[in-house]
Coordinates of C-alpha atoms and ligand atoms in Angstrom, one line a residue:
X1 CA 12.9 2.8 -8.9
X2 CA 16.2 1.1 -7.5
X3 CA 15.5 -2.3 -5.8
X4 CA 19.0 -3.3 -4.7
X5 CA 17.8 -7.1 -5.7
X6 CA 19.8 -9.3 -7.5
X7 CA 17.4 -11.3 -9.6
X8 CA 18.5 -14.6 -9.9
X9 CA 17.1 -14.7 -13.7
X10 CA 17.7 -11.9 -15.9
X11 CA 14.5 -9.6 -16.4
X12 CA 13.9 -9.1 -20.5
X13 CA 15.1 -6.1 -21.7
X14 CA 12.9 -2.7 -21.1
X15 CA 10.6 -2.4 -24.1
X16 CA 10.7 1.4 -25.3
X17 CA 8.9 3.8 -23.6
X18 CA 5.0 3.8 -24.7
X19 CA 3.6 7.4 -25.3
X20 CA 1.3 8.6 -23.5
X21 CA -2.0 7.3 -23.3
X22 CA -4.3 4.3 -23.7
X23 CA -3.5 1.4 -26.3
X24 CA -7.0 0.7 -28.0
X25 CA -9.1 -1.5 -26.3
X26 CA -8.7 -5.3 -26.9
X27 CA -12.6 -5.4 -25.9
X28 CA -14.4 -2.6 -27.8
X29 CA -15.9 -0.3 -25.3
X30 CA -13.6 -1.6 -22.3
X31 CA -10.4 -0.5 -20.4
X32 CA -8.4 -3.7 -19.9
X33 CA -6.5 -3.5 -16.4
X34 CA -4.4 -6.5 -14.5
X35 CA -4.4 -7.5 -11.4
X36 CA -1.4 -9.2 -10.3
X37 CA -1.4 -11.7 -7.5
X38 CA 1.8 -13.7 -7.5
X39 CA 0.7 -16.5 -5.1
X40 CA -2.7 -15.9 -4.5
X41 CA -4.7 -17.5 -7.4
X42 CA -8.2 -16.1 -7.8
X43 CA -9.6 -19.5 -9.2
X44 CA -8.0 -21.5 -6.1
X45 CA -9.8 -23.7 -3.7
X46 CA -10.0 -21.0 -0.8
X47 CA -9.2 -22.1 3.0
X48 CA -6.0 -24.1 2.5
X49 CA -2.6 -23.5 3.2
X50 CA -1.7 -19.9 1.6
X51 CA -5.0 -19.9 0.0
X52 CA -7.2 -17.2 2.0
X53 CA -8.3 -13.5 2.2
X54 CA -5.7 -12.4 -0.7
X55 CA -7.6 -15.4 -3.3
X56 CA -11.1 -14.1 -2.5
X57 CA -10.2 -10.2 -2.6
X58 CA -9.2 -10.7 -6.1
X59 CA -11.1 -12.6 -7.6
X60 CA -14.5 -10.6 -6.1
X61 CA -12.8 -7.3 -6.8
X62 CA -11.9 -8.5 -10.1
X63 CA -15.6 -9.5 -10.7
X64 CA -17.1 -6.5 -9.4
X65 CA -14.7 -4.4 -11.6
X66 CA -15.8 -6.5 -14.5
X67 CA -19.6 -5.5 -13.8
X68 CA -18.5 -2.0 -13.7
X69 CA -17.2 -2.4 -17.3
X70 CA -13.5 -3.0 -17.4
X71 CA -12.1 -5.8 -19.1
X72 CA -10.2 -7.4 -16.2
X73 CA -7.3 -10.0 -16.7
X74 CA -6.0 -11.6 -13.4
X75 CA -2.3 -13.1 -13.5
X76 CA -1.2 -15.7 -10.8
X77 CA 1.8 -18.0 -10.6
X78 CA 0.8 -21.6 -12.1
X79 CA 1.5 -24.3 -9.3
X80 CA 0.3 -27.1 -11.2
X81 CA 0.8 -28.5 -14.6
X82 CA -2.5 -29.8 -15.4
X83 CA -4.2 -26.7 -14.2
X84 CA -6.0 -24.7 -17.4
X85 CA -3.8 -21.5 -18.1
X86 CA -6.6 -19.6 -18.4
X87 CA -10.0 -19.6 -16.5
X88 CA -12.4 -17.3 -17.8
X89 CA -15.0 -16.6 -14.6
X90 CA -17.3 -14.0 -16.6
X91 CA -17.6 -12.4 -19.7
X92 CA -15.0 -9.7 -18.8
X93 CA -13.0 -11.5 -15.7
X94 CA -10.3 -14.0 -16.4
X95 CA -7.5 -15.8 -14.2
X96 CA -4.8 -16.0 -16.6
X97 CA -1.7 -18.5 -14.7
X98 CA 1.9 -18.1 -15.7
X99 CA 5.0 -20.4 -15.8
X100 CA 7.5 -18.8 -13.2
X101 CA 9.9 -21.3 -11.6
X102 CA 8.2 -25.1 -11.0
X103 CA 5.0 -25.8 -11.8
X104 CA 4.6 -26.7 -8.2
X105 CA 3.2 -25.5 -4.7
X106 CA 6.7 -22.9 -3.3
X107 CA 5.9 -21.5 0.0
X108 CA 6.0 -17.9 -0.3
X109 CA 9.0 -17.2 1.5
X110 CA 11.0 -19.2 -1.0
X111 CA 9.4 -17.3 -4.0
X112 CA 10.7 -14.0 -4.4
X113 CA 13.5 -15.5 -7.0
X114 CA 11.0 -16.9 -9.8
X115 CA 9.7 -13.0 -9.7
X116 CA 12.1 -12.4 -12.7
X117 CA 10.2 -15.3 -14.8
X118 CA 7.1 -14.0 -14.1
X119 CA 8.0 -10.6 -15.5
X120 CA 9.3 -11.8 -18.6
X121 CA 5.8 -14.4 -18.6
X122 CA 3.8 -11.2 -18.2
X123 CA 5.5 -9.3 -21.1
X124 CA 5.4 -12.1 -23.3
X125 CA 2.0 -12.6 -22.9
X126 CA 1.0 -8.9 -23.1
X127 CA 2.5 -9.4 -26.6
X128 CA 1.0 -12.1 -27.6
X129 CA -2.5 -10.7 -27.0
X130 CA -1.2 -7.5 -28.3
X131 CA -2.4 -5.8 -25.2
X132 CA -0.5 -3.4 -23.1
X133 CA -2.1 -2.7 -19.7
X134 CA -2.2 1.2 -18.9
X135 CA -3.2 0.5 -14.8
X136 CA -1.8 -2.5 -12.7
X137 CA -3.2 -3.4 -9.4
X138 CA -0.2 -5.8 -8.0
X139 CA -1.1 -7.5 -4.7
X140 CA 1.6 -8.4 -1.5
X141 CA 5.0 -7.5 -2.1
X142 CA 6.3 -10.0 -4.8
X143 CA 3.8 -8.4 -7.2
X144 CA 4.8 -5.1 -5.9
X145 CA 8.3 -6.0 -7.4
X146 CA 6.8 -7.1 -10.6
X147 CA 4.8 -4.1 -10.6
X148 CA 7.8 -1.5 -10.2
X149 CA 9.6 -3.3 -12.9
X150 CA 6.7 -3.1 -15.4
X151 CA 6.4 0.4 -14.4
X152 CA 10.3 1.3 -15.2
X153 CA 9.7 0.5 -18.5
X154 CA 5.9 1.4 -19.4
X155 CA 4.0 4.3 -18.5
X156 CA 1.3 2.4 -16.0
X157 CA -0.5 3.6 -13.2
X158 CA 0.7 1.3 -10.3
X159 CA -1.6 0.6 -7.6
X160 CA -1.3 -1.6 -4.9
X161 CA -2.4 -3.6 -1.9
X162 CA -0.2 -4.9 0.6
X163 CA -2.7 -7.7 2.3
X164 CA 0.4 -8.3 5.3
X165 CA 3.2 -5.4 5.9
X166 CA 6.3 -7.2 6.7
X167 CA 7.2 -4.3 9.4
X168 CA 4.1 -5.6 11.5
X169 CA 4.5 -9.6 10.5
X170 CA 7.6 -9.8 11.7
X171 CA 7.3 -8.0 15.4
X172 CA 4.6 -11.2 15.7
X173 CA 6.8 -14.0 14.5
X174 CA 9.6 -15.3 16.8
X175 CA 12.5 -16.2 13.7
X176 CA 12.5 -14.1 11.0
X177 CA 12.9 -15.4 7.3
X178 CA 16.1 -15.2 5.0
X179 CA 13.8 -12.5 2.7
X180 CA 12.8 -10.2 5.2
X181 CA 15.0 -7.6 4.7
X182 CA 14.6 -7.8 0.6
X183 CA 11.0 -7.8 1.1
X184 CA 11.2 -5.1 3.7
X185 CA 12.8 -2.8 1.0
X186 CA 10.5 -3.3 -1.6
X187 CA 7.3 -2.5 1.0
X188 CA 9.1 0.6 1.5
X189 CA 10.1 1.5 -2.6
X190 CA 6.4 0.5 -3.5
X191 CA 4.8 3.0 -1.0
X192 CA 7.0 5.6 -2.4
X193 CA 6.8 4.8 -6.0
X194 CA 3.2 3.5 -6.7
X195 CA 0.6 5.8 -8.0
X196 CA -1.5 4.7 -5.1
X197 CA -1.4 2.4 -2.3
X198 CA -5.0 0.9 -1.4
X199 CA -4.7 0.7 2.6
X200 CA -7.8 -1.7 3.3
X201 CA -8.2 -0.3 6.9
X202 CA -7.4 3.6 8.6
X203 CA -4.9 1.3 10.9
X204 CA -3.3 -0.2 8.3
X205 CA -3.0 3.1 6.7
X206 CA -1.5 4.4 10.4
X207 CA 0.9 1.4 10.3
X208 CA 2.3 2.4 7.0
X209 CA 2.9 5.7 7.8
X210 CA 4.6 4.9 11.1
X211 CA 6.4 1.9 9.8
X212 CA 7.3 2.2 6.4
X213 CA 7.4 5.6 5.2
X214 CA 5.8 9.0 5.1
X215 CA 5.8 9.5 1.3
X216 CA 3.5 8.3 -1.4
X217 CA 0.4 8.1 -1.8
X218 CA -2.4 6.3 0.3
X219 CA -6.3 5.7 -0.1
X220 CA -8.2 3.7 2.3
X221 CA -10.2 1.6 0.8
X222 CA -11.5 -1.6 3.0
X223 CA -12.3 -5.0 1.8
X224 CA -15.4 -6.4 1.2
X225 CA -17.7 -9.3 1.3
X226 CA -21.0 -11.0 -0.9
X227 CA -23.8 -10.0 0.8
X228 CA -25.6 -12.0 -1.2
X229 CA -24.2 -14.9 -0.2
X230 CA -23.3 -13.9 3.5
X231 CA -26.7 -13.2 5.1
X232 CA -28.6 -14.6 7.5
X233 CA -31.0 -17.0 7.9
X234 CA -33.1 -18.7 10.7
X235 CA -30.3 -20.0 13.3
X236 CA -32.8 -23.5 13.8
X237 CA -32.7 -24.4 10.2
X238 CA -28.8 -24.3 9.8
X239 CA -28.3 -26.4 12.9
X240 CA -30.9 -28.6 11.7
X241 CA -29.2 -28.6 8.1
X242 CA -25.7 -29.0 9.3
X243 CA -26.7 -31.6 12.1
X244 CA -25.3 -29.3 15.0
X245 CA -27.6 -29.6 18.5
X246 CA -30.2 -26.7 19.2
X247 CA -29.4 -26.3 22.2
X248 CA -25.5 -26.4 22.0
X249 CA -23.5 -23.0 22.8
X250 CA -21.5 -22.8 19.7
X251 CA -18.3 -21.2 19.3
X252 CA -17.0 -20.8 15.7
X253 CA -13.6 -20.5 14.2
X254 CA -13.3 -20.1 10.4
X255 CA -9.5 -20.0 8.5
X256 CA -6.3 -21.4 7.7
X257 CA -4.4 -23.3 9.9
X258 CA -1.5 -21.0 10.9
X259 CA 0.7 -20.2 14.4
X260 CA -0.5 -16.7 13.4
X261 CA -4.2 -17.7 13.7
X262 CA -3.9 -17.6 17.6
X263 CA -6.2 -21.2 17.2
X264 CA -4.3 -22.3 20.3
X265 CA -5.9 -19.5 22.4
X266 CA -9.3 -20.1 21.5
X267 CA -9.0 -23.6 22.2
X268 CA -7.5 -22.7 26.1
X269 CA -10.2 -20.2 26.5
X270 CA -12.5 -22.7 25.5
X271 CA -11.1 -25.1 28.0
X272 CA -11.5 -22.4 31.0
X273 CA -15.4 -22.3 29.3
X274 CA -15.5 -25.9 30.3
X275 CA -14.0 -25.8 33.5
X276 CA -16.8 -22.9 34.6
X277 CA -14.7 -21.2 37.2
X278 CA -12.5 -18.4 35.7
X279 CA -9.8 -17.8 38.4
X280 CA -8.0 -14.5 37.6
X281 CA -6.2 -14.5 41.1
X282 CA -4.3 -17.9 42.2
X283 CA -2.6 -18.0 45.6
X284 CA 1.0 -18.9 45.9
X285 CA 0.1 -22.6 45.8
X286 CA -1.9 -22.1 42.8
X287 CA -5.1 -22.4 44.3
X288 CA -7.9 -20.3 43.5
X289 CA -8.2 -16.6 45.5
X290 CA -11.0 -15.1 43.6
X291 CA -13.2 -17.7 41.9
X292 CA -15.6 -16.2 39.4
X293 CA -18.3 -18.8 38.0
X294 CA -19.1 -18.8 34.4
X295 CA -22.6 -17.9 33.4
X296 CA -22.5 -20.7 30.4
X297 CA -23.0 -24.2 31.5
X298 CA -20.2 -26.3 30.4
X299 CA -22.0 -29.0 29.4
X300 CA -23.6 -27.5 26.4
X301 CA -20.3 -25.7 24.9
X302 CA -19.5 -26.7 21.5
X303 CA -16.2 -26.0 19.3
X304 CA -16.6 -25.7 15.4
X305 CA -13.4 -25.5 13.7
X306 CA -13.7 -25.0 9.8
X307 CA -10.6 -24.5 7.8
X308 CA -8.5 -27.2 5.3
X309 CA -4.9 -28.4 5.2
X310 CA -2.9 -30.7 3.8
X311 CA -1.2 -33.3 5.9
X312 CA 2.4 -33.1 4.5
X313 CA 2.0 -29.1 4.5
X314 CA 2.7 -26.6 7.1
X315 CA -1.1 -26.2 7.5
X316 CA -1.3 -29.7 8.2
X317 CA 1.4 -29.4 10.9
X318 CA -0.4 -26.7 12.6
X319 CA -3.7 -28.7 12.6
X320 CA -2.1 -31.9 14.0
X321 CA -0.6 -29.6 17.2
X322 CA -4.6 -27.9 17.5
X323 CA -5.9 -31.6 17.5
X324 CA -2.8 -32.5 20.2
X325 CA -4.5 -29.5 22.4
X326 CA -7.9 -30.1 22.2
X327 CA -7.1 -33.9 23.6
X328 CA -4.7 -32.5 26.2
X329 CA -7.4 -30.3 27.5
X330 CA -10.2 -32.7 27.3
X331 CA -12.5 -30.9 24.9
X332 CA -11.9 -33.8 22.3
X333 CA -15.8 -34.7 22.4
X334 CA -16.7 -31.2 22.5
X335 CA -14.6 -30.0 19.2
X336 CA -15.3 -30.7 15.5
X337 CA -13.1 -30.3 13.1
X338 CA -15.0 -29.7 10.0
X339 CA -12.2 -29.5 7.1
X340 CA -12.5 -26.6 4.3
X341 CA -16.0 -25.2 3.6
X342 CA -16.7 -23.7 0.3
X343 CA -18.2 -20.1 0.5
X344 CA -21.8 -21.9 -0.9
X345 CA -22.3 -23.7 2.5
X346 CA -20.0 -21.2 5.3
X347 CA -23.3 -18.8 5.5
X348 CA -24.8 -22.1 7.3
X349 CA -21.8 -22.6 10.0
X350 CA -21.6 -18.8 10.4
X351 CA -25.6 -18.5 10.9
X352 CA -25.6 -21.5 13.3
X353 CA -22.9 -20.4 15.6
X354 CA -23.8 -18.1 18.7
X355 CA -20.3 -16.5 18.1
X356 CA -17.6 -16.2 15.6
X357 CA -13.7 -16.2 17.4
X358 CA -11.0 -14.5 15.7
X359 CA -7.8 -14.9 18.2
X360 CA -5.1 -13.7 15.5
X361 CA -1.9 -12.1 16.6
X362 CA -1.8 -10.1 13.6
X363 CA -4.6 -9.6 10.9
X364 CA -4.0 -7.1 8.2
X365 CA -8.1 -6.9 7.5
X366 CA -9.6 -10.3 8.1
X367 CA -12.5 -11.5 5.9
X368 CA -14.1 -13.9 8.4
X369 CA -14.9 -11.2 10.9
X370 CA -17.0 -9.3 7.9
X371 CA -18.4 -12.8 6.3
X372 CA -19.7 -13.8 10.4
X373 CA -21.0 -10.2 11.0
X374 CA -22.9 -10.3 7.4
X375 CA -24.7 -13.4 8.4
X376 CA -25.8 -11.6 11.7
X377 CA -23.3 -13.8 14.2
X378 CA -21.3 -11.5 16.6
X379 CA -17.5 -11.7 16.4
X380 CA -15.1 -11.8 19.3
X381 CA -11.8 -10.9 18.3
X382 CA -8.0 -9.7 19.0
X383 CA -7.4 -5.8 19.2
X384 CA -5.4 -6.1 16.4
X385 CA -5.2 -4.6 13.0
X386 CA -8.0 -4.5 10.7
X387 CA -10.2 -6.0 13.2
X388 CA -10.2 -3.1 15.1
X389 CA -12.1 -1.3 12.2
X390 CA -14.6 -3.7 11.5
X391 CA -15.6 -4.9 14.8
X392 CA -17.3 -2.3 17.1
X393 CA -16.7 -3.4 20.4
X394 CA -20.1 -4.0 22.5
X395 CA -22.1 -2.8 19.0
X396 CA -21.2 -5.8 17.3
X397 CA -19.1 -8.0 18.8
X398 CA -16.0 -7.5 21.1
X399 CA -12.3 -6.7 21.1
X400 CA -9.9 -8.5 23.1
X401 CA -6.0 -8.4 23.6
X402 CA -4.1 -11.3 21.5
X403 CA -3.1 -13.9 23.2
X404 CA -5.6 -13.7 26.2
X405 CA -6.7 -16.6 27.3
X406 CA -9.2 -15.3 30.3
X407 CA -10.2 -12.5 28.3
X408 CA -11.3 -14.7 25.2
X409 CA -12.9 -16.8 27.7
X410 CA -14.9 -14.0 29.5
X411 CA -15.8 -12.5 26.3
X412 CA -17.1 -15.4 24.9
X413 CA -19.0 -16.1 27.5
X414 CA -20.5 -12.7 28.1
X415 CA -22.2 -13.1 24.5
X416 CA -23.0 -16.8 24.8
X417 CA -24.9 -16.1 28.3
X418 CA -26.7 -12.8 27.1
X419 CA -29.5 -13.6 25.1
X420 CA -31.3 -10.1 24.9
X421 CA -27.9 -8.5 23.9
X422 CA -26.7 -10.9 21.8
X423 CA -30.1 -10.7 19.3
X424 CA -29.2 -6.9 19.3
X425 CA -25.3 -7.5 18.2
X426 CA -26.5 -10.1 16.0
X427 CA -29.1 -7.4 14.1
X428 CA -26.3 -4.2 14.0
X429 CA -23.5 -6.6 13.0
X430 CA -25.0 -7.4 9.9
X431 CA -26.9 -3.6 9.3
X432 CA -22.9 -2.7 9.7
X433 CA -21.7 -4.8 6.6
X434 CA -24.4 -4.4 4.5
X435 CA -23.9 -0.2 4.8
X436 CA -19.9 -0.8 4.5
X437 CA -18.4 -3.7 3.1
X438 CA -20.4 -4.6 0.1
X439 CA -17.8 -6.0 -2.8
X440 CA -20.1 -3.9 -5.2
X441 CA -19.3 -0.5 -2.7
X442 CA -15.5 -1.3 -2.4
X443 CA -15.1 -2.1 -6.7
X444 CA -17.3 1.3 -6.8
X445 CA -14.7 3.2 -4.9
X446 CA -11.5 1.5 -6.8
X447 CA -13.2 1.9 -10.2
X448 CA -13.6 5.7 -9.2
X449 CA -9.4 5.5 -8.0
X450 CA -8.4 3.7 -11.1
X451 CA -10.4 6.7 -13.9
X452 CA -9.1 9.2 -11.8
X453 CA -5.3 7.8 -12.3
X454 CA -5.7 7.3 -15.8
X455 CA -6.7 10.5 -16.7
X456 CA -4.0 12.1 -14.6
X457 CA -1.9 9.8 -16.8
X458 CA -2.7 11.5 -19.7
X459 CA -2.6 15.1 -18.1
X460 CA 0.3 14.4 -16.4
X461 CA -0.7 15.7 -13.5
X462 CA 1.5 13.9 -11.2
X463 CA 0.6 11.5 -8.4
X464 CA -3.1 10.9 -7.0
X465 CA -4.2 12.7 -4.4
X466 CA -6.9 11.4 -2.2
X467 CA -9.9 13.9 -1.4
X468 CA -12.3 12.6 1.0
X469 CA -14.6 15.1 -0.4
X470 CA -14.8 13.5 -3.6
X471 CA -14.1 9.5 -2.4
X472 CA -16.2 8.2 0.4
X473 CA -14.2 8.5 3.9
X474 CA -14.4 5.6 5.6
X475 CA -13.1 7.0 9.0
X476 CA -16.8 8.2 8.5
X477 CA -18.3 4.7 7.7
X478 CA -21.9 4.7 9.2
X479 CA -21.7 2.4 12.3
X480 CA -24.4 0.2 12.9
X481 CA -27.5 1.9 14.5
Ligands
LIG501 N1 -12.5 -19.9 4.0 C1 -13.2 -20.8 3.4 N2 -12.9 -22.1 3.4 C2 -12.9 -22.1 4.4 C3 -11.6 -21.6 5.8 C4 -11.9 -20.2 4.9 O1 -13.3 -20.4 2.4 O2 -12.8 -23.2 4.9 C5 -12.2 -18.4 3.4 C6 -13.3 -17.2 4.1 O3 -14.0 -17.8 4.0 C7 -12.5 -16.1 4.2 C8 -11.0 -16.3 3.7 O4 -10.9 -17.7 3.6 O5 -12.9 -15.7 3.3 C9 -9.9 -16.0 4.9 O6 -9.9 -14.6 4.7 P1 -9.2 -13.9 5.8 O7 -9.0 -12.2 5.6 O8 -9.9 -13.6 6.9 O9 -7.8 -14.4 6.6 P2 -6.5 -15.3 5.7 O10 -6.5 -16.2 5.6 O11 -6.5 -14.0 4.4 O12 -5.1 -14.8 6.1

């Protein structure tokens, strides 16, 4: 693997290649594997700057794999000196924080130069524990670079999940960061050289094939959700517990404050709903030629925005921008900024809502969609990325073009004003998640992939060939019925 990337710190000298075969398990009877998530700490608080879906994915997959019999070590970069170096989540699953660069928060786009230190720290940890992981599952492109470096020196099986694909992301941002070319090159290298890529939706697989490379192996295994935690309870009970009005029409946003999440589209759509009249055709003087009244009683509208932020960081700035928009559009009395909410209380918010809106400009998977649906809440989402896969239009919610304020307003209005249909959506949404997106199902599928890769590595059979007959075929996953 040649990356043509000059690291600022040299990587530890290659170790002699290991003989083929597995090292003796550190925990008798359990095969140790490593999950690497450079910036998404699996033990971190979720819902703040750069702590979102990737953290949840790695943590949940790790814990579920441990339940299936693996010894799971999850590696991330240490961002606070007083954070514990090792967090034990369960008997066979732990987070290990490696020192790579300053023990401080560093934005993703400035993190790459510390990855050689991350590789060295990983190798030092392995040497100290006397462990050699025969399989490493990396998350996000910088961890992919780490995995590719390790693969040069040892006989590891490398599995990678993108979480975000640069070639798509850079289409949606006005300014490409300086690191963009390096990222795009590494994203191609990993697709062509990893033993298998895990795409979280058929849409992501298509994207990788059309924008990144035709070479390499891809297996589609979706993200999941904790269906024991995210399930519906009576709406009235959830509202009472949260102090929300029983007759309010509650529109919910859950997620990070990031311009790519498109929260301003949602705020503008709510402002249209509050005006009460949809005006698609304007005259030359700006007057409304074809007014279409919304069905919703505008005084009942309530917008609830859930997500954490730090005032001096990028998410704090985005929150300020959204708050200013809410003020400017006269929605302040009908909007509540709740702040960060943990997964213990989030089911209450999802259940209390009449509709959950995901207005992202780009969304590789979008865990919030399946969390909301698991709680029986219909979703109105942008017709992009993984949301096209999880949300079934007219069955579990509605998909609309990203940034289209009128389309969002109309879709929200349809769900808020058709009680019987909304009830059907609620039921179908929760069935779809239960049948297709449980973490235990996702982990079983990953576990199957790992086992086959490890078996192949012993028998020299080469790259993993996905076989839809043997593994669940997500394209054929059941729709809500
Ligand atoms: N989240 C949370 N508390 C919050 C806001 C978000 O726990 O206040 C969680 C949310 O439940 C979901 C994750 O953050 O599990 C967001 O994942 P998603 O894939 O939707 O978006 P990402 O953050 O990866 O862009």
